[in-house]
Tab-separated table of C-alpha atoms and ligand atoms in Angstrom:
chain	number	residue	atom	x	y	z
N	22	MET	CA	0.000	0.000	0.000
N	23	ALA	CA	3.080	2.163	0.308
N	24	ASP	CA	2.810	3.952	-3.014
N	25	LYS	CA	3.602	7.605	-3.730
N	26	GLN	CA	0.309	8.779	-2.275
N	27	LYS	CA	-0.790	7.536	1.138
N	28	LYS	CA	-4.057	5.611	0.873
N	29	ARG	CA	-6.852	7.064	2.976
N	30	ILE	CA	-8.997	4.454	4.636
N	31	VAL	CA	-12.110	4.866	6.755
N	32	VAL	CA	-12.476	1.897	9.097
N	33	GLY	CA	-16.082	1.580	10.279
N	34	ILE	CA	-16.669	-0.516	13.371
N	35	THR	CA	-20.151	-1.695	14.347
N	36	GLY	CA	-21.334	-3.406	17.517
N	37	GLY	CA	-20.024	-6.938	17.757
N	38	ILE	CA	-17.585	-9.006	19.772
N	39	ALA	CA	-15.203	-9.112	16.777
N	40	ALA	CA	-14.676	-5.327	17.134
N	41	TYR	CA	-11.463	-6.001	19.055
N	42	LYS	CA	-9.956	-7.614	15.926
N	43	SER	CA	-10.264	-4.308	14.074
N	44	ILE	CA	-7.456	-2.936	16.214
N	45	GLU	CA	-5.116	-5.358	14.442
N	46	LEU	CA	-6.568	-4.369	11.066
N	47	ILE	CA	-5.829	-0.701	11.784
N	48	ARG	CA	-2.322	-1.625	12.909
N	49	LEU	CA	-1.709	-3.477	9.623
N	50	LEU	CA	-3.008	-0.500	7.639
N	51	ARG	CA	-0.788	1.943	9.508
N	52	LYS	CA	2.187	-0.352	9.028
N	53	ALA	CA	1.477	-0.232	5.291
N	54	GLN	CA	1.636	3.592	5.424
N	55	ALA	CA	-2.122	4.122	5.042
N	56	GLU	CA	-3.849	7.021	6.732
N	57	VAL	CA	-6.712	5.723	8.819
N	58	ARG	CA	-9.804	7.382	10.274
N	59	VAL	CA	-12.076	5.340	12.462
N	60	VAL	CA	-15.847	5.691	12.699
N	61	LEU	CA	-17.649	3.892	15.513
N	62	THR	CA	-21.374	3.213	15.697
N	63	PRO	CA	-22.897	3.805	19.149
N	64	ALA	CA	-23.123	0.021	19.688
N	65	ALA	CA	-19.436	-0.430	18.836
N	66	GLU	CA	-18.471	1.774	21.766
N	67	ALA	CA	-19.655	-0.985	24.072
N	68	PHE	CA	-16.889	-3.222	22.680
N	69	VAL	CA	-13.926	-0.917	21.945
N	70	THR	CA	-13.070	2.558	23.201
N	71	PRO	CA	-12.458	5.654	21.068
N	72	LEU	CA	-9.311	6.287	23.111
N	73	THR	CA	-7.700	2.976	22.103
N	74	LEU	CA	-8.632	3.483	18.468
N	75	GLN	CA	-7.357	7.040	18.468
N	76	ALA	CA	-4.011	5.830	19.765
N	77	ILE	CA	-3.778	3.032	17.175
N	78	SER	CA	-5.032	5.043	14.186
N	79	GLY	CA	-3.211	8.271	15.051
N	80	ASN	CA	-6.358	10.299	14.370
N	81	ALA	CA	-9.392	11.478	16.307
N	82	VAL	CA	-12.199	8.906	16.223
N	83	SER	CA	-15.657	9.886	14.983
N	84	THR	CA	-18.640	8.499	16.815
N	85	SER	CA	-21.593	10.812	16.356
N	86	LEU	CA	-23.371	12.411	13.453
N	87	LEU	CA	-24.623	15.274	15.562
N	88	ASP	CA	-21.404	16.234	17.353
N	89	PRO	CA	-20.615	19.911	16.539
N	90	GLN	CA	-16.992	19.517	17.685
N	91	ALA	CA	-16.329	16.527	15.439
N	92	GLU	CA	-18.161	18.120	12.511
N	93	LEU	CA	-15.932	21.140	12.906
N	94	ALA	CA	-12.782	18.984	12.699
N	95	MET	CA	-13.927	16.911	9.700
N	96	GLY	CA	-17.594	16.858	8.748
N	97	HIS	CA	-19.226	13.632	7.689
N	98	ILE	CA	-19.467	14.683	4.038
N	99	GLU	CA	-15.827	15.723	4.077
N	100	LEU	CA	-14.903	12.352	5.571
N	101	ALA	CA	-16.953	10.565	2.903
N	102	LYS	CA	-15.065	12.479	0.197
N	103	TRP	CA	-11.689	12.037	1.905
N	104	ALA	CA	-11.804	8.224	1.805
N	105	ASP	CA	-10.130	6.171	-0.917
N	106	CYS	CA	-11.888	3.189	0.562
N	107	VAL	CA	-14.330	2.408	3.375
N	108	VAL	CA	-14.001	-0.900	5.186
N	109	ILE	CA	-16.569	-1.960	7.766
N	110	ALA	CA	-15.273	-4.604	10.137
N	111	PRO	CA	-17.114	-6.063	11.886
N	112	ALA	CA	-20.374	-5.413	10.069
N	113	SER	CA	-23.270	-6.514	12.263
N	114	ALA	CA	-26.568	-7.908	10.967
N	115	ASP	CA	-28.257	-4.686	12.063
N	116	PHE	CA	-25.801	-2.486	10.181
N	117	ILE	CA	-26.047	-4.674	7.068
N	118	ALA	CA	-29.845	-4.353	7.168
N	119	ARG	CA	-29.645	-0.563	7.568
N	120	LEU	CA	-27.127	-0.266	4.754
N	121	THR	CA	-29.323	-2.367	2.468
N	122	VAL	CA	-32.343	-0.074	2.849
N	123	GLY	CA	-30.229	3.088	2.697
N	124	MET	CA	-30.765	4.370	6.242
N	125	ALA	CA	-28.738	7.370	7.417
N	126	ASN	CA	-29.452	7.233	11.123
N	127	ASP	CA	-25.886	7.274	12.409
N	128	LEU	CA	-22.549	8.606	11.236
N	129	LEU	CA	-21.336	5.381	9.600
N	130	SER	CA	-24.494	4.675	7.603
N	131	THR	CA	-24.639	8.323	6.502
N	132	LEU	CA	-21.009	8.203	5.426
N	133	CYS	CA	-21.680	5.054	3.389
N	134	LEU	CA	-24.488	6.836	1.562
N	135	ALA	CA	-22.374	9.905	0.969
N	136	THR	CA	-19.175	8.261	-0.273
N	137	ALA	CA	-18.201	7.422	-3.818
N	138	ALA	CA	-15.311	5.283	-2.547
N	139	PRO	CA	-15.484	1.490	-2.733
N	140	ILE	CA	-17.018	-0.127	0.364
N	141	LEU	CA	-15.775	-3.423	1.769
N	142	LEU	CA	-17.788	-5.268	4.397
N	143	ALA	CA	-16.642	-7.997	6.784
N	144	PRO	CA	-19.839	-9.475	8.254
N	145	ALA	CA	-19.701	-10.911	11.782
N	146	MET	CA	-22.622	-12.374	13.670
N	147	ASN	CA	-24.093	-15.515	15.163
N	148	GLN	CA	-24.322	-18.339	12.617
N	149	GLN	CA	-28.120	-18.507	12.847
N	150	MET	CA	-28.411	-14.771	12.205
N	151	PHE	CA	-26.053	-15.102	9.246
N	152	ALA	CA	-28.008	-18.031	7.807
N	153	GLN	CA	-31.357	-16.177	8.031
N	154	THR	CA	-32.979	-15.639	4.647
N	155	ILE	CA	-33.249	-11.896	5.273
N	156	THR	CA	-29.527	-11.508	6.094
N	157	GLN	CA	-28.583	-13.533	3.018
N	158	ALA	CA	-30.941	-11.457	0.862
N	159	ASN	CA	-29.437	-8.232	2.254
N	160	LEU	CA	-25.901	-9.416	1.519
N	161	THR	CA	-26.842	-10.493	-1.999
N	162	GLN	CA	-28.319	-7.054	-2.611
N	163	LEU	CA	-25.265	-5.251	-1.236
N	164	SER	CA	-22.963	-7.441	-3.280
N	165	ALA	CA	-25.017	-6.769	-6.411
N	166	ARG	CA	-24.600	-3.035	-5.691
N	167	GLY	CA	-20.840	-3.458	-5.790
N	168	ILE	CA	-20.113	-3.646	-2.080
N	169	GLN	CA	-17.362	-6.208	-1.620
N	170	LEU	CA	-17.976	-8.867	1.017
N	171	ILE	CA	-15.050	-10.382	2.897
N	172	GLY	CA	-15.963	-13.645	4.604
N	173	PRO	CA	-17.407	-14.428	7.019
N	174	ALA	CA	-15.323	-17.380	8.153
N	175	THR	CA	-16.685	-20.608	9.565
N	176	GLY	CA	-15.807	-22.006	12.962
N	177	GLU	CA	-16.412	-21.715	16.676
N	178	GLN	CA	-18.159	-18.498	17.687
N	179	ALA	CA	-17.946	-16.404	20.835
N	180	CYS	CA	-21.460	-17.568	21.803
N	181	GLY	CA	-20.361	-21.221	21.588
N	182	ASP	CA	-22.154	-21.957	18.295
N	183	ILE	CA	-20.273	-23.418	15.367
N	184	GLY	CA	-20.908	-22.231	11.830
N	185	ALA	CA	-20.472	-19.418	9.321
N	186	GLY	CA	-20.500	-15.931	10.855
N	187	ARG	CA	-17.052	-15.351	12.391
N	188	MET	CA	-15.395	-12.188	11.142
N	189	SER	CA	-12.556	-12.901	8.704
N	190	GLU	CA	-9.103	-12.500	10.191
N	191	PRO	CA	-7.571	-8.971	10.002
N	192	GLU	CA	-4.835	-10.241	7.635
N	193	GLU	CA	-7.478	-11.419	5.171
N	194	ILE	CA	-9.396	-8.144	5.351
N	195	PHE	CA	-6.148	-6.226	4.909
N	196	SER	CA	-5.221	-8.317	1.889
N	197	ALA	CA	-8.665	-7.768	0.288
N	198	LEU	CA	-8.283	-4.033	0.843
N	199	GLN	CA	-4.812	-4.008	-0.605
N	200	GLN	CA	-5.985	-5.887	-3.690
N	201	ARG	CA	-8.892	-3.531	-4.114
N	202	LEU	CA	-6.700	-0.459	-3.955
N	203	LEU	CA	-3.845	-1.743	-6.039
N	204	GLN	CA	-5.934	-3.779	-8.410
N	205	LYS	CA	-4.061	-4.560	-11.611
N	206	GLN	CA	-6.452	-5.388	-14.453
N	207	ASP	CA	-3.699	-7.256	-16.268
N	208	LEU	CA	-5.672	-10.372	-17.219
N	209	VAL	CA	-8.388	-8.832	-19.375
N	210	GLY	CA	-8.924	-11.145	-22.357
N	211	LEU	CA	-7.736	-14.295	-20.586
N	212	GLY	CA	-10.383	-17.030	-20.268
N	213	VAL	CA	-10.165	-19.356	-17.263
N	214	VAL	CA	-12.373	-22.336	-16.355
N	215	ILE	CA	-12.302	-23.634	-12.787
N	216	THR	CA	-14.095	-26.615	-11.267
N	217	ALA	CA	-14.763	-26.435	-7.525
N	218	GLY	CA	-16.513	-28.214	-4.699
N	219	PRO	CA	-17.692	-31.802	-4.431
N	220	THR	CA	-19.868	-33.835	-6.767
N	221	ARG	CA	-22.917	-35.778	-5.598
N	222	GLU	CA	-23.558	-39.197	-7.014
N	223	ALA	CA	-27.180	-40.226	-6.449
N	224	ILE	CA	-28.078	-43.572	-4.906
N	225	ASP	CA	-31.822	-42.982	-4.911
N	226	PRO	CA	-33.986	-39.813	-4.771
N	227	VAL	CA	-32.917	-39.032	-1.188
N	228	ARG	CA	-29.359	-40.383	-0.833
N	229	TYR	CA	-26.032	-39.711	-2.488
N	230	ILE	CA	-22.281	-40.368	-2.297
N	231	SER	CA	-20.138	-37.251	-1.867
N	232	ASN	CA	-17.088	-35.868	-0.019
N	233	HIS	CA	-16.046	-33.035	2.296
N	234	SER	CA	-15.021	-30.457	-0.301
N	235	SER	CA	-16.525	-27.044	0.515
N	236	GLY	CA	-15.533	-25.320	-2.716
N	237	LYS	CA	-13.528	-22.673	-0.806
N	238	MET	CA	-10.218	-23.330	-2.586
N	239	GLY	CA	-11.747	-23.272	-6.079
N	240	PHE	CA	-13.897	-20.217	-5.332
N	241	ALA	CA	-10.848	-18.372	-4.003
N	242	ILE	CA	-8.957	-19.119	-7.235
N	243	ALA	CA	-11.931	-17.911	-9.287
N	244	GLN	CA	-12.013	-14.678	-7.279
N	245	ALA	CA	-8.269	-14.135	-7.605
N	246	PHE	CA	-8.417	-14.436	-11.418
N	247	ALA	CA	-11.572	-12.296	-11.687
N	248	GLU	CA	-10.090	-9.495	-9.570
N	249	ARG	CA	-7.355	-9.119	-12.175
N	250	GLY	CA	-9.845	-8.881	-15.022
N	251	ALA	CA	-9.829	-12.465	-16.350
N	252	LYS	CA	-13.052	-13.934	-17.753
N	253	VAL	CA	-13.796	-16.691	-15.254
N	254	SER	CA	-16.235	-19.597	-15.604
N	255	LEU	CA	-16.691	-21.466	-12.335
N	256	ILE	CA	-18.244	-24.924	-12.577
N	257	ALA	CA	-19.413	-25.554	-9.032
N	258	GLY	CA	-20.576	-28.727	-7.368
N	259	PRO	CA	-23.118	-28.384	-4.530
N	260	THR	CA	-21.934	-25.677	-2.129
N	261	THR	CA	-23.577	-22.744	-0.342
N	262	LEU	CA	-20.717	-20.322	-1.048
N	263	PRO	CA	-21.626	-16.954	-2.593
N	264	THR	CA	-20.458	-16.379	-6.160
N	265	PRO	CA	-17.356	-14.159	-6.341
N	266	ARG	CA	-17.858	-10.850	-8.163
N	267	ASN	CA	-17.544	-10.890	-11.944
N	268	VAL	CA	-17.476	-14.690	-12.079
N	269	HIS	CA	-19.808	-16.700	-14.299
N	270	ARG	CA	-21.005	-19.625	-12.177
N	271	ILE	CA	-22.452	-22.861	-13.518
N	272	ASP	CA	-23.951	-25.114	-10.844
N	273	VAL	CA	-23.786	-28.875	-11.316
N	274	GLU	CA	-24.422	-31.903	-9.098
N	275	SER	CA	-22.816	-35.012	-10.537
N	276	ALA	CA	-19.430	-35.787	-12.093
N	277	GLN	CA	-21.123	-36.469	-15.421
N	278	GLN	CA	-22.736	-33.008	-15.396
N	279	MET	CA	-19.383	-31.464	-14.430
N	280	TRP	CA	-17.696	-33.385	-17.256
N	281	GLN	CA	-20.202	-32.094	-19.792
N	282	GLN	CA	-19.816	-28.429	-18.769
N	283	SER	CA	-16.033	-28.732	-18.501
N	284	LEU	CA	-15.576	-30.207	-21.949
N	285	THR	CA	-17.833	-27.550	-23.481
N	286	LEU	CA	-15.993	-24.655	-21.848
N	287	ALA	CA	-12.401	-25.958	-21.786
N	288	CYS	CA	-11.803	-25.608	-25.519
N	289	GLN	CA	-13.124	-22.016	-25.514
N	290	ASN	CA	-10.657	-20.814	-22.867
N	291	GLN	CA	-6.912	-20.626	-22.304
N	292	ILE	CA	-6.587	-22.117	-18.809
N	293	PHE	CA	-8.474	-24.996	-17.123
N	294	ILE	CA	-8.081	-25.663	-13.396
N	295	GLY	CA	-9.578	-28.808	-11.852
N	296	CYS	CA	-9.948	-28.024	-8.159
N	297	ALA	CA	-13.156	-30.004	-7.664
N	298	ALA	CA	-13.152	-33.186	-5.641
N	299	VAL	CA	-14.832	-35.315	-8.271
N	300	ALA	CA	-16.261	-38.676	-7.231
N	301	ASP	CA	-14.250	-41.348	-9.005
N	302	TYR	CA	-17.240	-43.699	-9.018
N	303	ARG	CA	-21.027	-43.449	-9.316
N	304	VAL	CA	-23.810	-45.897	-8.603
N	305	GLU	CA	-24.499	-47.970	-11.698
N	306	GLN	CA	-28.267	-48.122	-11.234
N	307	VAL	CA	-29.808	-45.110	-9.459
N	308	ALA	CA	-33.078	-46.254	-7.864
N	309	ASN	CA	-36.173	-44.327	-8.966
N	310	GLN	CA	-37.758	-44.680	-5.539
N	311	LYS	CA	-36.281	-44.474	-2.033
N	312	ILE	CA	-34.573	-47.798	-1.262
N	313	LYS	CA	-36.288	-49.506	1.662
N	314	LYS	CA	-34.350	-51.066	4.526
N	315	SER	CA	-34.402	-54.853	4.273
N	316	ASP	CA	-35.406	-56.844	7.360
N	317	ASP	CA	-33.818	-60.007	5.953
N	318	SER	CA	-30.286	-58.887	5.308
N	319	ASN	CA	-27.616	-56.969	7.225
N	320	GLU	CA	-25.949	-55.695	4.123
N	321	MET	CA	-26.764	-53.714	1.032
N	322	ILE	CA	-24.521	-53.908	-1.987
N	323	LEU	CA	-24.203	-50.995	-4.362
N	324	LYS	CA	-22.470	-51.563	-7.661
N	325	LEU	CA	-20.277	-48.598	-8.591
N	326	VAL	CA	-18.937	-47.746	-12.018
N	327	LYS	CA	-16.115	-45.372	-12.896
N	328	ASN	CA	-16.910	-41.732	-13.640
N	329	PRO	CA	-15.208	-39.995	-16.560
N	330	ASP	CA	-11.873	-38.421	-15.610
N	331	ILE	CA	-12.736	-34.801	-16.383
N	332	ILE	CA	-9.272	-33.296	-16.219
N	333	ALA	CA	-7.629	-36.129	-18.152
N	334	ASP	CA	-10.201	-35.669	-20.928
N	335	VAL	CA	-9.550	-31.910	-20.967
N	336	ALA	CA	-5.790	-32.445	-21.088
N	337	ASN	CA	-6.239	-34.899	-23.965
N	338	LEU	CA	-8.223	-32.528	-26.161
N	339	SER	CA	-6.669	-32.652	-29.610
N	340	GLN	CA	-7.854	-29.171	-30.588
N	341	HIS	CA	-7.953	-25.978	-28.528
N	342	ARG	CA	-6.452	-27.732	-25.542
N	343	PRO	CA	-6.177	-25.272	-22.609
N	344	PHE	CA	-3.211	-25.056	-20.240
N	345	THR	CA	-4.394	-27.677	-17.754
N	346	VAL	CA	-3.827	-27.527	-13.994
N	347	GLY	CA	-4.949	-30.309	-11.670
N	348	PHE	CA	-5.101	-30.716	-7.924
N	349	ALA	CA	-4.079	-33.792	-5.973
N	350	ALA	CA	-5.618	-34.433	-2.567
N	351	GLU	CA	-3.366	-36.972	-0.867
N	352	THR	CA	-3.026	-38.421	2.615
N	353	GLN	CA	0.380	-40.090	2.095
N	354	GLN	CA	3.366	-39.977	-0.317
N	355	VAL	CA	1.948	-36.614	-1.417
N	356	ALA	CA	4.699	-35.550	-3.820
N	357	GLU	CA	5.062	-38.976	-5.389
N	358	TYR	CA	1.344	-39.526	-6.025
N	359	ALA	CA	0.879	-35.954	-7.281
N	360	GLN	CA	3.718	-36.328	-9.781
N	361	SER	CA	2.310	-39.588	-11.036
N	362	LYS	CA	-1.057	-37.809	-11.619
N	363	LEU	CA	0.766	-35.003	-13.453
N	364	GLN	CA	2.248	-37.589	-15.842
N	365	GLY	CA	-0.685	-40.015	-15.956
N	366	LYS	CA	-3.327	-37.388	-16.730
N	367	LYS	CA	-0.947	-35.463	-19.057
N	368	LEU	CA	-1.403	-32.219	-17.102
N	369	ASP	CA	0.759	-29.102	-17.365
N	370	MET	CA	0.832	-28.501	-13.652
N	371	ILE	CA	-0.494	-30.101	-10.459
N	372	CYS	CA	-1.140	-28.620	-7.012
N	373	ALA	CA	-0.666	-31.220	-4.316
N	374	ASN	CA	-2.268	-30.810	-0.910
N	375	ASP	CA	-1.777	-32.999	2.116
N	376	VAL	CA	-5.376	-33.470	3.225
N	377	SER	CA	-4.397	-35.539	6.264
N	378	ALA	CA	-2.861	-32.489	7.992
N	379	GLN	CA	-5.010	-30.676	10.597
N	380	GLY	CA	-6.567	-27.329	9.673
N	381	GLN	CA	-5.923	-27.471	5.942
N	382	GLY	CA	-7.336	-29.050	2.798
N	383	PHE	CA	-10.977	-30.148	2.773
N	384	ASN	CA	-13.451	-27.650	4.276
N	385	ALA	CA	-10.733	-25.645	6.045
N	386	GLU	CA	-10.031	-21.904	5.831
N	387	GLN	CA	-6.356	-22.550	5.130
N	388	ASN	CA	-4.297	-24.687	2.810
N	389	ALA	CA	-0.717	-25.370	1.775
N	390	LEU	CA	0.273	-26.486	-1.703
N	391	HIS	CA	3.221	-28.178	-3.369
N	392	LEU	CA	3.153	-27.307	-7.070
N	393	PHE	CA	4.739	-29.535	-9.691
N	394	TRP	CA	5.257	-28.951	-13.386
N	395	HIS	CA	7.407	-30.939	-15.803
N	396	THR	CA	10.600	-28.996	-15.184
N	397	GLY	CA	10.257	-27.826	-11.602
N	398	ASN	CA	8.293	-27.507	-8.392
N	399	LYS	CA	7.499	-24.935	-5.716
N	400	GLN	CA	5.970	-25.012	-2.253
N	401	LEU	CA	3.346	-22.472	-1.161
N	402	ALA	CA	3.264	-22.336	2.637
N	403	LEU	CA	0.141	-22.682	4.796
N	404	ASN	CA	-2.031	-19.613	4.356
N	405	HIS	CA	-5.634	-18.502	4.138
N	406	LYS	CA	-7.115	-19.902	0.936
N	407	ASN	CA	-7.816	-16.383	-0.419
N	408	ILE	CA	-4.181	-15.385	-0.022
N	409	LEU	CA	-2.875	-18.740	-1.251
N	410	ALA	CA	-5.117	-18.461	-4.333
N	411	LYS	CA	-3.496	-15.146	-5.290
N	412	GLN	CA	-0.029	-16.715	-4.987
N	413	LEU	CA	-1.178	-19.718	-6.991
N	414	VAL	CA	-2.559	-17.501	-9.771
N	415	ASN	CA	0.890	-15.903	-10.131
N	416	GLU	CA	2.562	-19.322	-10.374
N	417	ILE	CA	0.023	-20.637	-12.898
N	418	LEU	CA	0.439	-17.509	-15.031
N	419	GLN	CA	4.194	-17.885	-15.017
N	420	GLN	CA	4.007	-21.472	-16.277
N	421	TYR	CA	1.221	-20.635	-18.724
N	422	GLN	CA	3.307	-17.812	-20.213
N	423	GLN	CA	6.327	-20.140	-20.498
N	424	SER	CA	4.176	-22.651	-22.361
N	425	GLN	CA	3.071	-19.935	-24.819
N	426	ILE	CA	6.683	-18.990	-25.561
N	427	LYS	CA	7.511	-22.644	-26.381
N	428	GLU	CA	4.578	-22.958	-28.848
A	6	LIG	O1	-13.109	-27.419	-1.552
A	6	LIG	P1	-12.262	-27.207	-0.313
A	6	LIG	O2	-12.987	-27.611	0.949
A	6	LIG	O3	-11.697	-25.829	-0.273
A	6	LIG	O4	-11.018	-28.217	-0.401
A	6	LIG	C1	-10.087	-28.072	-1.409
A	6	LIG	C2	-9.651	-29.431	-2.007
A	6	LIG	C3	-8.900	-30.218	-0.938
A	6	LIG	C4	-10.871	-30.226	-2.465
A	6	LIG	C5	-8.741	-29.100	-3.240
A	6	LIG	O5	-7.623	-28.392	-2.794
A	6	LIG	C6	-8.295	-30.371	-3.957
A	6	LIG	O6	-7.329	-31.009	-3.605
A	6	LIG	N1	-9.043	-30.777	-5.020
A	6	LIG	C7	-8.847	-32.003	-5.752
A	6	LIG	C8	-9.409	-33.140	-4.960
A	6	LIG	C9	-9.312	-34.465	-5.684
A	6	LIG	O7	-10.344	-34.991	-6.030
A	6	LIG	O8	-8.131	-34.876	-5.930
A	6	LIG	P2	-7.795	-36.254	-6.738
A	6	LIG	O9	-6.395	-36.537	-6.433
A	6	LIG	O10	-8.798	-37.285	-6.418
A	6	LIG	O11	-7.966	-35.853	-8.269
A	6	LIG	C10	-6.870	-35.395	-9.056
A	6	LIG	C11	-7.353	-34.416	-10.092
A	6	LIG	O12	-8.231	-35.070	-11.001
A	6	LIG	C12	-8.109	-33.226	-9.549
A	6	LIG	O13	-7.756	-32.091	-10.290
A	6	LIG	C13	-9.571	-33.600	-9.783
A	6	LIG	O14	-10.398	-32.437	-9.962
A	6	LIG	C14	-9.466	-34.401	-11.079
A	6	LIG	N2	-10.501	-35.433	-11.276
A	6	LIG	C15	-10.594	-36.490	-10.433
A	6	LIG	C16	-11.507	-37.484	-10.696
A	6	LIG	C17	-12.346	-37.374	-11.839
A	6	LIG	N3	-13.248	-38.297	-12.119
A	6	LIG	N4	-12.231	-36.309	-12.649
A	6	LIG	C18	-11.323	-35.342	-12.392
A	6	LIG	O15	-11.229	-34.366	-13.145
């Protein structure tokens, strides 16, 4: 963020237990030479004090719309015009609802209405509140209006619940801000297809075979390409993740559906990335009706048949073959198995992840990758999937560009 001109950031803090994490966000911004002004909603003052935030940000903290003293120093319209970017972290369900309907009943909501700067929002609330249809509808509307959502993360919450609603970590919010401010649109014209998430292979109308993939890794890669201007098609297995901005999403259920979409799109684009955890097998005969439990037998035998290998078929395209990147989810001999998939499936590159390690891989916020291509390899250390995805995009581009020079 340390470019010629200091970036001017308004950090809005609303009432929520995650408010304390914003102190670290402000510290990261200051460290990156940004100028920071903090706006607190009245509810936020119950969680963090203006005095602390003043000391961390190096500027007076604004708390009230109707404070003549504060208005004299920097009025709310002036503040709205001053900002290069407004980031609200944490954004409570109440604030999100007020922002959606365009209320201006406190300083922060008024500032959001009055600013032309990009607004980033890091929602934080109880998982049930986050899952509510009305909260989801509000977030969809805000996102459609161009407000960038960061997170929330999934995990244990302050109230003891487990689920989606935790505020994203300050490092992730900082990185999103940095990207937004320094956005390079250097990939305009590049077409990328990404598969993400699990597939579901039906057994009968109510049961299926699947796996633990959440889609987070693939969605993060889609977002990282889209932020740099690439045209991204995301073929997603069943997941509840929101669609990243400027990404064309195609929802599928089974491996066969994913295969069909992949083969159609792969030959129209330059890069194909297979991040989905595709079921290797499907049930040969899917029952039309729910299978009843048998009283006579203790076992039920399902006959499985092999699914098409999507990425191998893409890599074997004889015409308009894209640069093809696979993933390898391994629990042992990670490098060895990944390299054999690189060769066996005739890929250009493979990203190996050790899915036996705690806190990474399937349905985790973080991941670590060991990349292999035919002439080299590189390790990407454990990091949040959004940050890792940006690093991975750089590595893929480097190898893709090399491959273009050779052609
Ligand atoms: O979704 P998350 O919760 O964020 O988790 C991310 C992840 C762990 C799922 C991801 O990082 C990952 O490793 N994805 C690939 C998982 C996998 O199925 O690996 P595999 O080794 O079984 O398959 C190797 C490659 O072949 C993959 O690119 C896979 O997409 C592809 N494949 C596999 C089978 C098949 N029938 N068709 C395929 O295209």
